[in-house]
């Protein structure tokens, strides 16, 4: 299910990077899906007002009947997908096949891990949690796309318009992360004790750390590219670049590990042992340890090379 869902979402968001026949197929599939969704929603609304006659009973029927809830939720999902396609067209343009494949891979892992995490809060699941899960998945996809595009800045020349769009995208994602963290925290403060909102709060906190580090990398890449042509000391700047990249990645991994351990301890105190977090904590810790060991070897190699004229 996770693989099928993320593959469909990735291709719907990135159909612009496909070849002619596949692009037409995916555009057509989304058009058919949108028409069927709107037709079902229109029929549900007509049936509610036709059988209940008055506004208030019809509204209650639409929001309590399970079939109507599913139909209206599908409309909300289609609207979110349309918004995602619109934002992708504005800020990113066409996606390459490599970007779509990477979205599929990361999306499959993210959906699986989030679904496993939600099993801890299975007694608190409702339509609001499904909506938050959908929003989280879309926000993660745009974070991954922003990271991939910014990594290409160091190896490919981009136009001024592309830089402006990437800068606006990072600002928008940062605002989204901070806004969601604030809203979810405010929602938790109005409740007594922890709830499933903890999961989404920590997820958006991790995303905010990632986008801030990605923005810092973007600024460094732009500065290095702006001073690279016709300037001396390129080797020194390259060394400084790798050092700064290490510090940024190290800070991101350290903050991620801290947030995961905090979330792990809170869940252990209130819900029991969260098995799904063990793998993520171990992968983050192992990556942090490996990054430190590589940097130590790198510094030793520089000291050895400095001995030679």
PDB file of C-alpha atoms in Angstrom, residues 80-293:
ATOM      1  CA  UNK A  80      -4.459  19.123  -1.576  1.00  0.00           C
ATOM      2  CA  UNK A  81      -3.036  17.226  -4.544  1.00  0.00           C
ATOM      3  CA  UNK A  82      -4.065  20.033  -6.914  1.00  0.00           C
ATOM      4  CA  UNK A  83      -2.413  22.590  -4.627  1.00  0.00           C
ATOM      5  CA  UNK A  84       0.738  20.452  -4.559  1.00  0.00           C
ATOM      6  CA  UNK A  85       0.824  20.292  -8.364  1.00  0.00           C
ATOM      7  CA  UNK A  86       0.308  24.064  -8.541  1.00  0.00           C
ATOM      8  CA  UNK A  87       3.120  24.795  -6.062  1.00  0.00           C
ATOM      9  CA  UNK A  88       5.393  22.338  -7.832  1.00  0.00           C
ATOM     10  CA  UNK A  89       4.751  24.104 -11.139  1.00  0.00           C
ATOM     11  CA  UNK A  90       5.523  27.532  -9.626  1.00  0.00           C
ATOM     12  CA  UNK A  91       8.606  26.737  -7.535  1.00  0.00           C
ATOM     13  CA  UNK A  92      10.149  23.665  -9.160  1.00  0.00           C
ATOM     14  CA  UNK A  93       8.890  23.333 -12.718  1.00  0.00           C
ATOM     15  CA  UNK A  94       9.362  19.912 -14.265  1.00  0.00           C
ATOM     16  CA  UNK A  95      10.785  17.078 -12.172  1.00  0.00           C
ATOM     17  CA  UNK A  96      13.422  14.729 -13.511  1.00  0.00           C
ATOM     18  CA  UNK A  97      13.008  10.972 -13.514  1.00  0.00           C
ATOM     19  CA  UNK A  98      15.692  10.724 -10.809  1.00  0.00           C
ATOM     20  CA  UNK A  99      13.747  13.109  -8.554  1.00  0.00           C
ATOM     21  CA  UNK A 100      10.536  11.150  -9.053  1.00  0.00           C
ATOM     22  CA  UNK A 101      12.314   7.880  -8.250  1.00  0.00           C
ATOM     23  CA  UNK A 102      13.800   9.413  -5.108  1.00  0.00           C
ATOM     24  CA  UNK A 103      10.351  10.648  -4.070  1.00  0.00           C
ATOM     25  CA  UNK A 104       9.005   7.114  -4.461  1.00  0.00           C
ATOM     26  CA  UNK A 105      11.805   5.624  -2.365  1.00  0.00           C
ATOM     27  CA  UNK A 106      11.647   8.141   0.470  1.00  0.00           C
ATOM     28  CA  UNK A 107       7.860   8.334   0.400  1.00  0.00           C
ATOM     29  CA  UNK A 108       7.500   4.577   0.791  1.00  0.00           C
ATOM     30  CA  UNK A 109       9.740   4.635   3.870  1.00  0.00           C
ATOM     31  CA  UNK A 110       7.985   7.691   5.332  1.00  0.00           C
ATOM     32  CA  UNK A 111       4.476   6.265   4.885  1.00  0.00           C
ATOM     33  CA  UNK A 112       5.481   2.926   6.412  1.00  0.00           C
ATOM     34  CA  UNK A 113       7.215   4.500   9.420  1.00  0.00           C
ATOM     35  CA  UNK A 114       4.382   6.956  10.075  1.00  0.00           C
ATOM     36  CA  UNK A 115       1.744   4.228   9.861  1.00  0.00           C
ATOM     37  CA  UNK A 116       3.751   2.137  12.334  1.00  0.00           C
ATOM     38  CA  UNK A 117       4.045   5.158  14.627  1.00  0.00           C
ATOM     39  CA  UNK A 118       0.284   5.755  14.467  1.00  0.00           C
ATOM     40  CA  UNK A 119      -0.361   2.255  15.823  1.00  0.00           C
ATOM     41  CA  UNK A 120       0.848   3.555  19.191  1.00  0.00           C
ATOM     42  CA  UNK A 121      -2.032   6.060  19.132  1.00  0.00           C
ATOM     43  CA  UNK A 122      -4.615   3.762  17.517  1.00  0.00           C
ATOM     44  CA  UNK A 123      -7.274   4.696  20.092  1.00  0.00           C
ATOM     45  CA  UNK A 124      -6.982   8.392  19.209  1.00  0.00           C
ATOM     46  CA  UNK A 125      -7.205   8.168  15.409  1.00  0.00           C
ATOM     47  CA  UNK A 126      -9.886  10.234  13.692  1.00  0.00           C
ATOM     48  CA  UNK A 127     -10.433  12.233  10.528  1.00  0.00           C
ATOM     49  CA  UNK A 128      -8.269  15.100  11.834  1.00  0.00           C
ATOM     50  CA  UNK A 129      -5.326  12.757  12.254  1.00  0.00           C
ATOM     51  CA  UNK A 130      -5.771  11.467   8.689  1.00  0.00           C
ATOM     52  CA  UNK A 131      -5.739  15.080   7.471  1.00  0.00           C
ATOM     53  CA  UNK A 132      -2.541  15.814   9.430  1.00  0.00           C
ATOM     54  CA  UNK A 133      -0.948  12.654   8.037  1.00  0.00           C
ATOM     55  CA  UNK A 134      -1.758  13.769   4.468  1.00  0.00           C
ATOM     56  CA  UNK A 135      -0.419  17.278   5.045  1.00  0.00           C
ATOM     57  CA  UNK A 136       2.745  15.879   6.653  1.00  0.00           C
ATOM     58  CA  UNK A 137       3.381  13.619   3.652  1.00  0.00           C
ATOM     59  CA  UNK A 138       3.009  16.466   1.155  1.00  0.00           C
ATOM     60  CA  UNK A 139       5.209  18.809   3.205  1.00  0.00           C
ATOM     61  CA  UNK A 140       7.877  16.097   3.428  1.00  0.00           C
ATOM     62  CA  UNK A 141       7.802  15.665  -0.352  1.00  0.00           C
ATOM     63  CA  UNK A 142       8.473  19.354  -0.913  1.00  0.00           C
ATOM     64  CA  UNK A 143      11.302  19.235   1.652  1.00  0.00           C
ATOM     65  CA  UNK A 144      12.910  16.361  -0.254  1.00  0.00           C
ATOM     66  CA  UNK A 145      12.531  18.169  -3.577  1.00  0.00           C
ATOM     67  CA  UNK A 146      14.033  21.355  -2.128  1.00  0.00           C
ATOM     68  CA  UNK A 147      17.001  19.377  -0.783  1.00  0.00           C
ATOM     69  CA  UNK A 148      17.619  17.707  -4.149  1.00  0.00           C
ATOM     70  CA  UNK A 149      17.405  20.979  -6.064  1.00  0.00           C
ATOM     71  CA  UNK A 150      19.718  22.788  -3.647  1.00  0.00           C
ATOM     72  CA  UNK A 151      22.280  19.986  -3.854  1.00  0.00           C
ATOM     73  CA  UNK A 152      22.350  20.565  -7.633  1.00  0.00           C
ATOM     74  CA  UNK A 153      23.366  24.207  -7.098  1.00  0.00           C
ATOM     75  CA  UNK A 154      26.952  23.155  -6.337  1.00  0.00           C
ATOM     76  CA  UNK A 155      27.307  21.166  -9.583  1.00  0.00           C
ATOM     77  CA  UNK A 156      25.056  22.992 -12.053  1.00  0.00           C
ATOM     78  CA  UNK A 157      24.614  26.602 -13.115  1.00  0.00           C
ATOM     79  CA  UNK A 158      21.089  27.915 -12.560  1.00  0.00           C
ATOM     80  CA  UNK A 159      19.335  31.062 -13.696  1.00  0.00           C
ATOM     81  CA  UNK A 160      18.448  33.954 -11.413  1.00  0.00           C
ATOM     82  CA  UNK A 161      14.758  33.054 -11.663  1.00  0.00           C
ATOM     83  CA  UNK A 162      15.478  29.528 -10.463  1.00  0.00           C
ATOM     84  CA  UNK A 163      17.400  30.865  -7.469  1.00  0.00           C
ATOM     85  CA  UNK A 164      14.541  33.214  -6.610  1.00  0.00           C
ATOM     86  CA  UNK A 165      12.023  30.373  -6.763  1.00  0.00           C
ATOM     87  CA  UNK A 166      14.236  28.121  -4.620  1.00  0.00           C
ATOM     88  CA  UNK A 167      14.705  30.890  -2.066  1.00  0.00           C
ATOM     89  CA  UNK A 168      10.957  31.502  -1.880  1.00  0.00           C
ATOM     90  CA  UNK A 169      10.333  27.754  -1.553  1.00  0.00           C
ATOM     91  CA  UNK A 170      12.710  27.431   1.399  1.00  0.00           C
ATOM     92  CA  UNK A 171      11.105  30.439   3.089  1.00  0.00           C
ATOM     93  CA  UNK A 172       7.644  28.978   2.529  1.00  0.00           C
ATOM     94  CA  UNK A 173       8.651  25.578   3.916  1.00  0.00           C
ATOM     95  CA  UNK A 174      10.261  27.182   6.963  1.00  0.00           C
ATOM     96  CA  UNK A 175       7.088  29.186   7.613  1.00  0.00           C
ATOM     97  CA  UNK A 176       4.979  26.038   7.212  1.00  0.00           C
ATOM     98  CA  UNK A 177       7.106  24.070   9.675  1.00  0.00           C
ATOM     99  CA  UNK A 178       7.124  26.800  12.307  1.00  0.00           C
ATOM    100  CA  UNK A 179       3.404  27.409  11.823  1.00  0.00           C
ATOM    101  CA  UNK A 180       2.462  23.747  12.161  1.00  0.00           C
ATOM    102  CA  UNK A 181       4.676  23.311  15.224  1.00  0.00           C
ATOM    103  CA  UNK A 182       3.053  26.359  16.833  1.00  0.00           C
ATOM    104  CA  UNK A 183      -0.495  25.261  16.038  1.00  0.00           C
ATOM    105  CA  UNK A 184       0.057  21.664  17.166  1.00  0.00           C
ATOM    106  CA  UNK A 185       1.785  22.789  20.365  1.00  0.00           C
ATOM    107  CA  UNK A 186      -1.112  25.132  21.108  1.00  0.00           C
ATOM    108  CA  UNK A 187      -3.513  22.235  20.503  1.00  0.00           C
ATOM    109  CA  UNK A 188      -1.596  19.976  22.896  1.00  0.00           C
ATOM    110  CA  UNK A 189      -1.553  22.639  25.602  1.00  0.00           C
ATOM    111  CA  UNK A 190      -5.346  22.767  25.497  1.00  0.00           C
ATOM    112  CA  UNK A 191      -5.499  19.017  26.190  1.00  0.00           C
ATOM    113  CA  UNK A 192      -4.715  17.095  29.344  1.00  0.00           C
ATOM    114  CA  UNK A 193      -1.679  14.887  28.838  1.00  0.00           C
ATOM    115  CA  UNK A 194       0.051  13.760  25.628  1.00  0.00           C
ATOM    116  CA  UNK A 195      -1.800  12.669  22.514  1.00  0.00           C
ATOM    117  CA  UNK A 196      -1.179  11.700  18.906  1.00  0.00           C
ATOM    118  CA  UNK A 197      -0.383  15.372  18.243  1.00  0.00           C
ATOM    119  CA  UNK A 198       3.029  14.655  19.815  1.00  0.00           C
ATOM    120  CA  UNK A 199       3.964  12.604  16.778  1.00  0.00           C
ATOM    121  CA  UNK A 200       3.165  15.378  14.315  1.00  0.00           C
ATOM    122  CA  UNK A 201       4.789  18.048  16.496  1.00  0.00           C
ATOM    123  CA  UNK A 202       8.105  16.155  16.549  1.00  0.00           C
ATOM    124  CA  UNK A 203       7.860  15.379  12.828  1.00  0.00           C
ATOM    125  CA  UNK A 204       7.476  19.053  11.952  1.00  0.00           C
ATOM    126  CA  UNK A 205      10.265  19.971  14.396  1.00  0.00           C
ATOM    127  CA  UNK A 206      12.599  17.593  12.561  1.00  0.00           C
ATOM    128  CA  UNK A 207      11.495  19.049   9.217  1.00  0.00           C
ATOM    129  CA  UNK A 208      12.183  22.571  10.488  1.00  0.00           C
ATOM    130  CA  UNK A 209      15.723  21.545  11.454  1.00  0.00           C
ATOM    131  CA  UNK A 210      16.248  19.989   8.027  1.00  0.00           C
ATOM    132  CA  UNK A 211      15.017  23.014   6.073  1.00  0.00           C
ATOM    133  CA  UNK A 212      17.081  25.459   8.160  1.00  0.00           C
ATOM    134  CA  UNK A 213      20.236  23.396   7.546  1.00  0.00           C
ATOM    135  CA  UNK A 214      19.338  23.070   3.850  1.00  0.00           C
ATOM    136  CA  UNK A 215      18.902  26.851   3.606  1.00  0.00           C
ATOM    137  CA  UNK A 216      22.304  27.384   5.226  1.00  0.00           C
ATOM    138  CA  UNK A 217      23.864  25.010   2.669  1.00  0.00           C
ATOM    139  CA  UNK A 218      22.135  26.903  -0.113  1.00  0.00           C
ATOM    140  CA  UNK A 219      23.620  30.193   1.068  1.00  0.00           C
ATOM    141  CA  UNK A 220      27.110  28.629   1.224  1.00  0.00           C
ATOM    142  CA  UNK A 221      26.758  27.141  -2.280  1.00  0.00           C
ATOM    143  CA  UNK A 222      25.675  30.491  -3.717  1.00  0.00           C
ATOM    144  CA  UNK A 223      28.508  32.359  -2.002  1.00  0.00           C
ATOM    145  CA  UNK A 224      31.133  29.867  -3.195  1.00  0.00           C
ATOM    146  CA  UNK A 225      29.811  29.924  -6.754  1.00  0.00           C
ATOM    147  CA  UNK A 226      29.698  33.718  -6.765  1.00  0.00           C
ATOM    148  CA  UNK A 227      33.384  33.983  -5.742  1.00  0.00           C
ATOM    149  CA  UNK A 228      34.693  30.904  -7.566  1.00  0.00           C
ATOM    150  CA  UNK A 229      35.314  32.281 -11.068  1.00  0.00           C
ATOM    151  CA  UNK A 230      38.524  34.228 -11.516  1.00  0.00           C
ATOM    152  CA  UNK A 231      39.504  34.147  -7.844  1.00  0.00           C
ATOM    153  CA  UNK A 232      42.521  32.606  -6.182  1.00  0.00           C
ATOM    154  CA  UNK A 233      42.541  30.258  -3.226  1.00  0.00           C
ATOM    155  CA  UNK A 234      39.969  27.843  -4.651  1.00  0.00           C
ATOM    156  CA  UNK A 235      41.492  24.908  -2.776  1.00  0.00           C
ATOM    157  CA  UNK A 236      41.229  26.734   0.557  1.00  0.00           C
ATOM    158  CA  UNK A 237      37.595  27.634  -0.085  1.00  0.00           C
ATOM    159  CA  UNK A 238      36.882  24.035  -1.070  1.00  0.00           C
ATOM    160  CA  UNK A 239      38.348  22.825   2.224  1.00  0.00           C
ATOM    161  CA  UNK A 240      36.341  25.418   4.111  1.00  0.00           C
ATOM    162  CA  UNK A 241      33.224  24.326   2.238  1.00  0.00           C
ATOM    163  CA  UNK A 242      33.652  20.695   3.330  1.00  0.00           C
ATOM    164  CA  UNK A 243      34.253  21.798   6.913  1.00  0.00           C
ATOM    165  CA  UNK A 244      31.096  23.910   6.930  1.00  0.00           C
ATOM    166  CA  UNK A 245      29.110  21.085   5.317  1.00  0.00           C
ATOM    167  CA  UNK A 246      30.300  18.773   8.073  1.00  0.00           C
ATOM    168  CA  UNK A 247      29.304  21.215  10.808  1.00  0.00           C
ATOM    169  CA  UNK A 248      25.843  21.673   9.283  1.00  0.00           C
ATOM    170  CA  UNK A 249      25.235  17.949   8.765  1.00  0.00           C
ATOM    171  CA  UNK A 250      26.593  17.183  12.228  1.00  0.00           C
ATOM    172  CA  UNK A 251      24.301  19.788  13.806  1.00  0.00           C
ATOM    173  CA  UNK A 252      21.297  18.442  11.890  1.00  0.00           C
ATOM    174  CA  UNK A 253      22.004  14.836  12.920  1.00  0.00           C
ATOM    175  CA  UNK A 254      22.641  15.847  16.530  1.00  0.00           C
ATOM    176  CA  UNK A 255      19.381  17.801  16.782  1.00  0.00           C
ATOM    177  CA  UNK A 256      17.489  15.001  15.038  1.00  0.00           C
ATOM    178  CA  UNK A 257      18.895  12.447  17.478  1.00  0.00           C
ATOM    179  CA  UNK A 258      18.003  14.698  20.420  1.00  0.00           C
ATOM    180  CA  UNK A 259      14.404  15.105  19.205  1.00  0.00           C
ATOM    181  CA  UNK A 260      14.047  11.372  18.557  1.00  0.00           C
ATOM    182  CA  UNK A 261      15.370  10.469  22.011  1.00  0.00           C
ATOM    183  CA  UNK A 262      13.066  13.026  23.635  1.00  0.00           C
ATOM    184  CA  UNK A 263      10.076  11.654  21.734  1.00  0.00           C
ATOM    185  CA  UNK A 264      11.151   8.095  22.597  1.00  0.00           C
ATOM    186  CA  UNK A 265      11.290   8.846  26.329  1.00  0.00           C
ATOM    187  CA  UNK A 266       7.908  10.616  26.319  1.00  0.00           C
ATOM    188  CA  UNK A 267       6.239   7.718  24.495  1.00  0.00           C
ATOM    189  CA  UNK A 268       7.875   5.199  26.846  1.00  0.00           C
ATOM    190  CA  UNK A 269       6.541   7.110  29.859  1.00  0.00           C
ATOM    191  CA  UNK A 270       2.943   7.302  28.647  1.00  0.00           C
ATOM    192  CA  UNK A 271       2.358   4.562  26.043  1.00  0.00           C
ATOM    193  CA  UNK A 272       5.048   1.889  26.371  1.00  0.00           C
ATOM    194  CA  UNK A 273       8.068   0.936  24.290  1.00  0.00           C
ATOM    195  CA  UNK A 274       7.806   2.362  20.722  1.00  0.00           C
ATOM    196  CA  UNK A 275       9.473  -0.362  18.677  1.00  0.00           C
ATOM    197  CA  UNK A 276       9.167   1.642  15.444  1.00  0.00           C
ATOM    198  CA  UNK A 277      11.533   4.324  16.793  1.00  0.00           C
ATOM    199  CA  UNK A 278      14.376   1.945  17.609  1.00  0.00           C
ATOM    200  CA  UNK A 279      15.446   1.611  13.970  1.00  0.00           C
ATOM    201  CA  UNK A 280      15.284   5.356  13.280  1.00  0.00           C
ATOM    202  CA  UNK A 281      17.279   6.190  16.420  1.00  0.00           C
ATOM    203  CA  UNK A 282      19.903   3.579  15.583  1.00  0.00           C
ATOM    204  CA  UNK A 283      20.240   4.773  11.966  1.00  0.00           C
ATOM    205  CA  UNK A 284      20.602   8.395  13.097  1.00  0.00           C
ATOM    206  CA  UNK A 285      23.147   7.485  15.793  1.00  0.00           C
ATOM    207  CA  UNK A 286      25.144   5.274  13.418  1.00  0.00           C
ATOM    208  CA  UNK A 287      25.168   8.012  10.770  1.00  0.00           C
ATOM    209  CA  UNK A 288      26.342  10.550  13.348  1.00  0.00           C
ATOM    210  CA  UNK A 289      29.125   8.263  14.536  1.00  0.00           C
ATOM    211  CA  UNK A 290      30.197   7.498  10.972  1.00  0.00           C
ATOM    212  CA  UNK A 291      30.230  11.195  10.102  1.00  0.00           C
ATOM    213  CA  UNK A 292      32.479  11.991  13.091  1.00  0.00           C
ATOM    214  CA  UNK A 293      34.906   9.181  12.276  1.00  0.00           C
TER     215      UNK A 293
END
